Amino acid sequence: MTNKSNCPVCLGVDSFERYPDELHGLSPTVDYKFTPTTRLTYEIVECSDCGHQYVSSAPQVEILYTENEDETYLAAQQQREKSAEAWLQIVTSAAPPSSARTLLDIGCATGIFLDKASRFYVVCGVELSEWASKIASRQHEVWRQPVSQQTTTRRFDIVTMWGVIEHLSNPRDEINAISELTNVDGLLFIYTGDRAAFLPRLLKKKWWWYQGMHIQYFSKSGLRQLLETSGFEVVGTRNLPIFFSLRSLAQSMNRYALLKPFVWILSKRPFSRLTIRLTLSGEMLMIARKVG
Ligand SMILES: [Zn+2]
C-alpha cells in the first residue's frame, strides 16, 4: 500500500468513500473464475470534483500479474477469438491498413488479438505476465514492462487496450506515455466499463466490473477528460460486443441470486459449449486520435 493518491482524472485531492475495503490486507483474486472472492475490492473512493471512482490507497496490483497463470483464460480461447475478431473489424474500419501500418496491443495476454491483427498490421504487444507473454512471444514481439518504463523511440499508428486501463494504479502516467508512443493522427482504442451507464447504476456494487483486480472505474466523461488532457481528442464512443461461452456466462451469472436457476441449465451440455454475442450496457469502447 502507498499513500492516498490524487484523482487520476482531474488530479483533485478531495474524495469520499463509495465502497468500504473488503480485502483487509489480502491480495485480490487474479483470475477469471468469478469465484465469490473475485468481487471483493479495496476501498473505492469517489472524487468530489469529477466523480471518478478509484482505489486511492493504490496497491501495486501490476506486480501480481507478473506471476499470474490463468488456465481459465485459456479455456475461454474460443470466445476470446470471436471477440478479438469483432474488435478487429472495428479497428480496421476506423484505421484501414491502407493508412495505418503499426499496432501496439497493451495487455496482450497470450496474444489472441495480436494473432488476428497481424494479418493487417505490423504488431507488437505489452504483457507483464511472464506466463502469458511467453505464449504471445512465440509468434510476436512482446515487451514485458509497462509503457511508462519503455525507452523505445518506436511510434505506432494504432494502440489498443482491451480491458486494461481499469487495472492500472496510475492510468494518467500510462496514457501520457502512450501518447508519446503514438504517431500524430494515430488512434487509441480503449475498452473498459462505463459505470455511469444504465446497468451499472442499477446493479451498484453488484456490477460485474467491481472486482479486486480493478483499480479504476471510469465513466464516459471521466475517460474523455483523461484522454483530452493527455494529447488525445475523442473521436467516438460506442458499446462493444463481447462473446461468451454459455459456460463462462453461467459462471458470471452465479453471483446474481435471481439468475441462479439459469446457471444450472447453461452449465450443462450442449448449452455450455455454445457461444453467444452480447452487447451490454456499461461496456464501452472509446476511440481517440492523437493530436499534433
Ligand atoms: Zn477527479
Short mmCIF file of C-alpha atoms and ligand atoms in Angstrom, two decimals:
data_model
loop_
_atom_site.label_atom_id
_atom_site.label_comp_id
_atom_site.label_asym_id
_atom_site.label_seq_id
_atom_site.Cartn_x
_atom_site.Cartn_y
_atom_site.Cartn_z
CA MET A 1 0.00 0.00 0.00
CA THR A 2 1.18 3.50 -0.76
CA ASN A 3 -0.18 6.87 0.33
CA LYS A 4 -3.54 8.01 -0.93
CA SER A 5 -3.24 9.27 -4.48
CA ASN A 6 -4.94 12.19 -6.18
CA CYS A 7 -7.75 11.55 -8.64
CA PRO A 8 -6.04 10.34 -11.84
CA VAL A 9 -8.68 12.06 -13.99
CA CYS A 10 -8.78 15.63 -12.61
CA LEU A 11 -5.91 15.45 -10.06
CA GLY A 12 -8.36 16.56 -7.35
CA VAL A 13 -7.39 15.77 -3.76
CA ASP A 14 -10.85 15.53 -2.19
CA SER A 15 -12.70 12.22 -2.24
CA PHE A 16 -15.15 10.24 -0.12
CA GLU A 17 -15.64 6.53 0.46
CA ARG A 18 -18.07 4.95 -2.02
CA TYR A 19 -17.50 1.30 -1.04
CA PRO A 20 -15.54 0.06 2.01
CA ASP A 21 -12.46 -2.15 1.96
CA GLU A 22 -13.41 -5.83 1.74
CA LEU A 23 -9.96 -7.32 1.24
CA HIS A 24 -8.47 -6.27 4.60
CA GLY A 25 -4.87 -6.58 3.51
CA LEU A 26 -5.34 -9.67 1.33
CA SER A 27 -4.32 -9.66 -2.32
CA PRO A 28 -7.18 -9.50 -4.83
CA THR A 29 -8.07 -12.68 -6.70
CA VAL A 30 -6.25 -12.56 -10.04
CA ASP A 31 -8.17 -14.89 -12.31
CA TYR A 32 -11.23 -15.12 -14.48
CA LYS A 33 -13.11 -17.74 -12.47
CA PHE A 34 -15.58 -15.28 -10.89
CA THR A 35 -15.44 -17.02 -7.57
CA PRO A 36 -17.01 -15.14 -4.61
CA THR A 37 -13.60 -13.69 -3.72
CA THR A 38 -13.17 -12.16 -7.20
CA ARG A 39 -15.72 -9.45 -6.34
CA LEU A 40 -14.04 -8.38 -3.09
CA THR A 41 -12.45 -4.97 -3.58
CA TYR A 42 -10.19 -2.50 -1.83
CA GLU A 43 -11.81 0.69 -0.55
CA ILE A 44 -13.24 2.52 -3.56
CA VAL A 45 -13.44 6.30 -3.30
CA GLU A 46 -15.26 8.82 -5.45
CA CYS A 47 -13.60 12.09 -6.46
CA SER A 48 -15.53 15.05 -5.02
CA ASP A 49 -14.64 17.17 -8.05
CA CYS A 50 -15.21 14.95 -11.12
CA GLY A 51 -16.95 11.82 -9.78
CA HIS A 52 -14.29 9.33 -10.93
CA GLN A 53 -14.21 6.17 -8.77
CA TYR A 54 -10.89 4.56 -7.94
CA VAL A 55 -8.87 2.73 -5.31
CA SER A 56 -6.91 5.58 -3.76
CA SER A 57 -4.59 3.64 -1.48
CA ALA A 58 -3.29 2.20 -4.69
CA PRO A 59 -1.68 -1.19 -4.24
CA GLN A 60 0.76 -2.19 -6.96
CA VAL A 61 -1.57 -4.78 -8.45
CA GLU A 62 0.53 -4.80 -11.61
CA ILE A 63 3.12 -6.83 -9.70
CA LEU A 64 0.56 -9.62 -9.19
CA TYR A 65 0.24 -10.09 -12.94
CA THR A 66 3.90 -10.90 -13.46
CA GLU A 67 3.40 -14.31 -11.90
CA ASN A 68 -0.17 -14.86 -12.94
CA GLU A 69 -1.02 -18.08 -14.75
CA ASP A 70 -4.62 -18.50 -15.66
CA GLU A 71 -5.83 -21.74 -17.15
CA THR A 72 -9.41 -20.42 -17.21
CA TYR A 73 -8.16 -17.75 -19.60
CA LEU A 74 -7.03 -20.47 -22.00
CA ALA A 75 -10.23 -22.44 -21.51
CA ALA A 76 -12.15 -19.45 -22.86
CA GLN A 77 -9.99 -19.33 -26.02
CA GLN A 78 -12.86 -19.72 -28.47
CA GLN A 79 -14.95 -16.88 -27.07
CA ARG A 80 -11.89 -14.62 -26.86
CA GLU A 81 -11.04 -15.31 -30.50
CA LYS A 82 -14.55 -14.35 -31.57
CA SER A 83 -14.42 -11.15 -29.51
CA ALA A 84 -10.98 -10.31 -30.94
CA GLU A 85 -12.29 -10.79 -34.48
CA ALA A 86 -15.24 -8.46 -33.82
CA TRP A 87 -12.99 -5.84 -32.20
CA LEU A 88 -10.50 -6.04 -35.08
CA GLN A 89 -13.30 -5.22 -37.54
CA ILE A 90 -13.93 -2.01 -35.59
CA VAL A 91 -10.19 -1.19 -35.66
CA THR A 92 -9.74 -1.86 -39.39
CA SER A 93 -12.76 0.24 -40.32
CA ALA A 94 -11.56 3.19 -38.20
CA ALA A 95 -7.87 2.79 -39.17
CA PRO A 96 -7.68 0.93 -42.51
CA PRO A 97 -4.41 -0.86 -43.27
CA SER A 98 -4.02 1.49 -46.26
CA SER A 99 -3.36 4.39 -43.86
CA ALA A 100 -2.18 2.68 -40.64
CA ARG A 101 0.76 0.31 -40.58
CA THR A 102 1.80 -0.42 -36.98
CA LEU A 103 -0.24 -1.57 -33.96
CA LEU A 104 0.65 -1.87 -30.27
CA ASP A 105 -1.67 -4.01 -28.09
CA ILE A 106 -1.20 -3.20 -24.41
CA GLY A 107 -2.10 -6.06 -22.09
CA CYS A 108 -1.93 -8.52 -24.99
CA ALA A 109 -2.17 -11.58 -22.68
CA THR A 110 -1.49 -14.73 -24.72
CA GLY A 111 -1.65 -12.78 -28.00
CA ILE A 112 -5.11 -13.64 -29.31
CA PHE A 113 -5.74 -10.11 -30.61
CA LEU A 114 -2.18 -9.86 -31.96
CA ASP A 115 -2.75 -13.09 -33.91
CA LYS A 116 -5.79 -11.54 -35.63
CA ALA A 117 -4.33 -8.05 -36.08
CA SER A 118 -1.06 -9.31 -37.59
CA ARG A 119 -2.99 -10.14 -40.77
CA PHE A 120 -3.29 -6.39 -41.37
CA TYR A 121 -0.61 -4.59 -39.35
CA VAL A 122 2.95 -4.90 -38.05
CA VAL A 123 2.14 -5.73 -34.43
CA CYS A 124 3.82 -5.54 -31.04
CA GLY A 125 2.43 -6.37 -27.60
CA VAL A 126 2.93 -5.38 -23.97
CA GLU A 127 2.32 -8.04 -21.31
CA LEU A 128 3.51 -8.15 -17.70
CA SER A 129 2.57 -11.77 -17.00
CA GLU A 130 5.60 -13.96 -17.64
CA TRP A 131 3.39 -16.93 -18.42
CA ALA A 132 1.12 -15.10 -20.91
CA SER A 133 3.94 -13.12 -22.54
CA LYS A 134 5.88 -16.33 -23.16
CA ILE A 135 2.93 -17.73 -25.12
CA ALA A 136 2.39 -14.47 -27.03
CA SER A 137 6.09 -14.06 -27.85
CA ARG A 138 6.19 -17.39 -29.72
CA GLN A 139 4.55 -15.51 -32.60
CA HIS A 140 5.02 -11.82 -31.82
CA GLU A 141 7.32 -9.17 -30.40
CA VAL A 142 6.23 -8.62 -26.78
CA TRP A 143 7.51 -6.08 -24.22
CA ARG A 144 7.49 -7.15 -20.58
CA GLN A 145 7.48 -3.66 -18.99
CA PRO A 146 4.70 -1.06 -18.68
CA VAL A 147 4.74 1.54 -21.44
CA SER A 148 5.76 4.23 -18.92
CA GLN A 149 9.02 2.30 -18.39
CA GLN A 150 9.89 1.94 -22.08
CA THR A 151 12.76 3.88 -23.58
CA THR A 152 11.99 3.00 -27.20
CA THR A 153 11.86 5.57 -29.97
CA ARG A 154 9.30 3.48 -31.86
CA ARG A 155 5.99 5.12 -32.75
CA PHE A 156 2.69 3.40 -33.56
CA ASP A 157 -0.30 4.24 -35.75
CA ILE A 158 -2.74 2.27 -33.58
CA VAL A 159 -2.69 1.49 -29.85
CA THR A 160 -5.27 -0.85 -28.31
CA MET A 161 -6.13 -1.55 -24.66
CA TRP A 162 -8.81 -4.21 -24.28
CA GLY A 163 -9.85 -4.35 -20.61
CA VAL A 164 -6.57 -2.98 -19.28
CA ILE A 165 -6.92 0.62 -18.07
CA GLU A 166 -9.12 -0.40 -15.10
CA HIS A 167 -6.17 -2.40 -13.73
CA LEU A 168 -3.69 0.48 -13.66
CA SER A 169 -2.81 2.21 -10.41
CA ASN A 170 -1.62 5.27 -12.32
CA PRO A 171 -3.52 5.46 -15.61
CA ARG A 172 -2.50 9.10 -16.21
CA ASP A 173 1.21 8.18 -16.39
CA GLU A 174 0.47 5.29 -18.75
CA ILE A 175 -1.78 7.33 -21.04
CA ASN A 176 0.84 10.10 -21.17
CA ALA A 177 3.47 7.50 -22.10
CA ILE A 178 1.13 6.01 -24.72
CA SER A 179 0.61 9.49 -26.14
CA GLU A 180 4.39 9.75 -26.61
CA LEU A 181 4.42 6.42 -28.48
CA THR A 182 1.54 7.30 -30.80
CA ASN A 183 2.02 8.98 -34.17
CA VAL A 184 0.12 12.22 -34.77
CA ASP A 185 -3.36 11.26 -36.10
CA GLY A 186 -2.81 7.73 -34.76
CA LEU A 187 -5.77 6.11 -32.98
CA LEU A 188 -6.08 4.80 -29.43
CA PHE A 189 -8.82 2.24 -28.67
CA ILE A 190 -9.74 1.80 -25.01
CA TYR A 191 -12.27 -0.76 -23.86
CA THR A 192 -13.36 -0.57 -20.22
CA GLY A 193 -16.50 -0.39 -18.10
CA ASP A 194 -18.77 2.69 -18.07
CA ARG A 195 -20.01 2.89 -14.53
CA ALA A 196 -22.44 5.72 -15.37
CA ALA A 197 -24.40 3.53 -17.82
CA PHE A 198 -27.84 2.14 -17.05
CA LEU A 199 -26.99 -1.41 -15.89
CA PRO A 200 -24.09 -0.41 -13.58
CA ARG A 201 -26.29 2.23 -11.95
CA LEU A 202 -28.98 -0.40 -11.43
CA LEU A 203 -26.62 -3.09 -10.07
CA LYS A 204 -24.45 -0.76 -7.94
CA LYS A 205 -21.71 -2.79 -6.15
CA LYS A 206 -23.05 -5.98 -7.79
CA TRP A 207 -21.97 -4.69 -11.21
CA TRP A 208 -19.52 -7.26 -12.59
CA TRP A 209 -16.75 -4.71 -13.15
CA TYR A 210 -16.41 -4.29 -9.37
CA GLN A 211 -13.58 -6.76 -8.79
CA GLY A 212 -10.48 -6.75 -6.61
CA MET A 213 -8.23 -6.55 -9.66
CA HIS A 214 -9.89 -3.34 -10.84
CA ILE A 215 -8.48 -0.06 -9.54
CA GLN A 216 -10.23 2.45 -11.84
CA TYR A 217 -13.95 2.80 -12.57
CA PHE A 218 -14.44 5.28 -15.41
CA SER A 219 -17.48 6.99 -16.83
CA LYS A 220 -17.51 8.28 -20.40
CA SER A 221 -16.88 11.83 -19.23
CA GLY A 222 -14.02 10.79 -16.92
CA LEU A 223 -12.20 8.78 -19.58
CA ARG A 224 -12.73 11.60 -22.07
CA GLN A 225 -11.24 14.10 -19.63
CA LEU A 226 -8.19 11.89 -19.01
CA LEU A 227 -7.58 11.46 -22.75
CA GLU A 228 -8.16 15.09 -23.66
CA THR A 229 -5.61 16.24 -21.10
CA SER A 230 -3.05 13.70 -22.38
CA GLY A 231 -2.73 14.72 -26.02
CA PHE A 232 -5.76 12.94 -27.48
CA GLU A 233 -9.07 14.03 -28.99
CA VAL A 234 -12.02 11.64 -28.57
CA VAL A 235 -13.49 10.75 -31.96
CA GLY A 236 -16.05 8.15 -30.93
CA THR A 237 -17.61 6.14 -28.12
CA ARG A 238 -19.70 3.01 -28.57
CA ASN A 239 -20.77 -0.21 -26.91
CA LEU A 240 -18.51 -3.15 -27.54
CA PRO A 241 -19.80 -6.63 -28.42
CA ILE A 242 -18.43 -9.43 -26.26
CA PHE A 243 -18.68 -13.15 -26.98
CA PHE A 244 -19.32 -15.52 -24.09
CA SER A 245 -19.47 -19.27 -23.97
CA LEU A 246 -22.61 -20.17 -22.08
CA ARG A 247 -20.40 -21.95 -19.54
CA SER A 248 -18.47 -18.79 -18.65
CA LEU A 249 -21.64 -16.71 -18.78
CA ALA A 250 -23.12 -19.12 -16.23
CA GLN A 251 -20.07 -18.62 -14.01
CA SER A 252 -20.54 -14.84 -14.14
CA MET A 253 -24.27 -15.11 -13.50
CA ASN A 254 -23.71 -17.26 -10.46
CA ARG A 255 -23.32 -14.12 -8.35
CA TYR A 256 -26.88 -12.94 -9.01
CA ALA A 257 -29.43 -14.86 -6.91
CA LEU A 258 -32.23 -14.17 -9.39
CA LEU A 259 -30.31 -15.82 -12.22
CA LYS A 260 -29.29 -18.99 -10.36
CA PRO A 261 -31.97 -21.23 -11.91
CA PHE A 262 -30.47 -20.49 -15.35
CA VAL A 263 -26.91 -21.17 -14.21
CA TRP A 264 -27.51 -24.89 -13.76
CA ILE A 265 -29.06 -25.26 -17.23
CA LEU A 266 -26.37 -23.23 -19.00
CA SER A 267 -23.58 -25.21 -17.34
CA LYS A 268 -24.83 -28.44 -18.89
CA ARG A 269 -24.03 -29.76 -22.32
CA PRO A 270 -24.86 -28.99 -25.05
CA PHE A 271 -25.55 -25.43 -23.86
CA SER A 272 -22.22 -24.93 -22.11
CA ARG A 273 -20.36 -25.24 -25.43
CA LEU A 274 -22.36 -22.61 -27.27
CA THR A 275 -21.05 -19.09 -27.71
CA ILE A 276 -23.28 -16.03 -27.84
CA ARG A 277 -22.66 -12.40 -28.71
CA LEU A 278 -23.81 -9.78 -26.23
CA THR A 279 -23.67 -6.01 -26.34
CA LEU A 280 -24.30 -4.91 -22.79
CA SER A 281 -24.93 -1.54 -21.22
CA GLY A 282 -21.80 -0.49 -19.35
CA GLU A 283 -19.22 -1.98 -21.76
CA MET A 284 -17.67 0.99 -23.56
CA LEU A 285 -15.13 1.46 -26.31
CA MET A 286 -13.64 4.94 -26.62
CA ILE A 287 -11.64 5.85 -29.71
CA ALA A 288 -9.28 8.81 -29.54
CA ARG A 289 -6.98 10.49 -32.07
CA LYS A 290 -3.50 11.75 -31.16
CA VAL A 291 -3.41 15.48 -31.83
CA GLY A 292 -0.32 17.21 -33.19
ZN ZN B 1 -11.45 13.81 -10.13
#
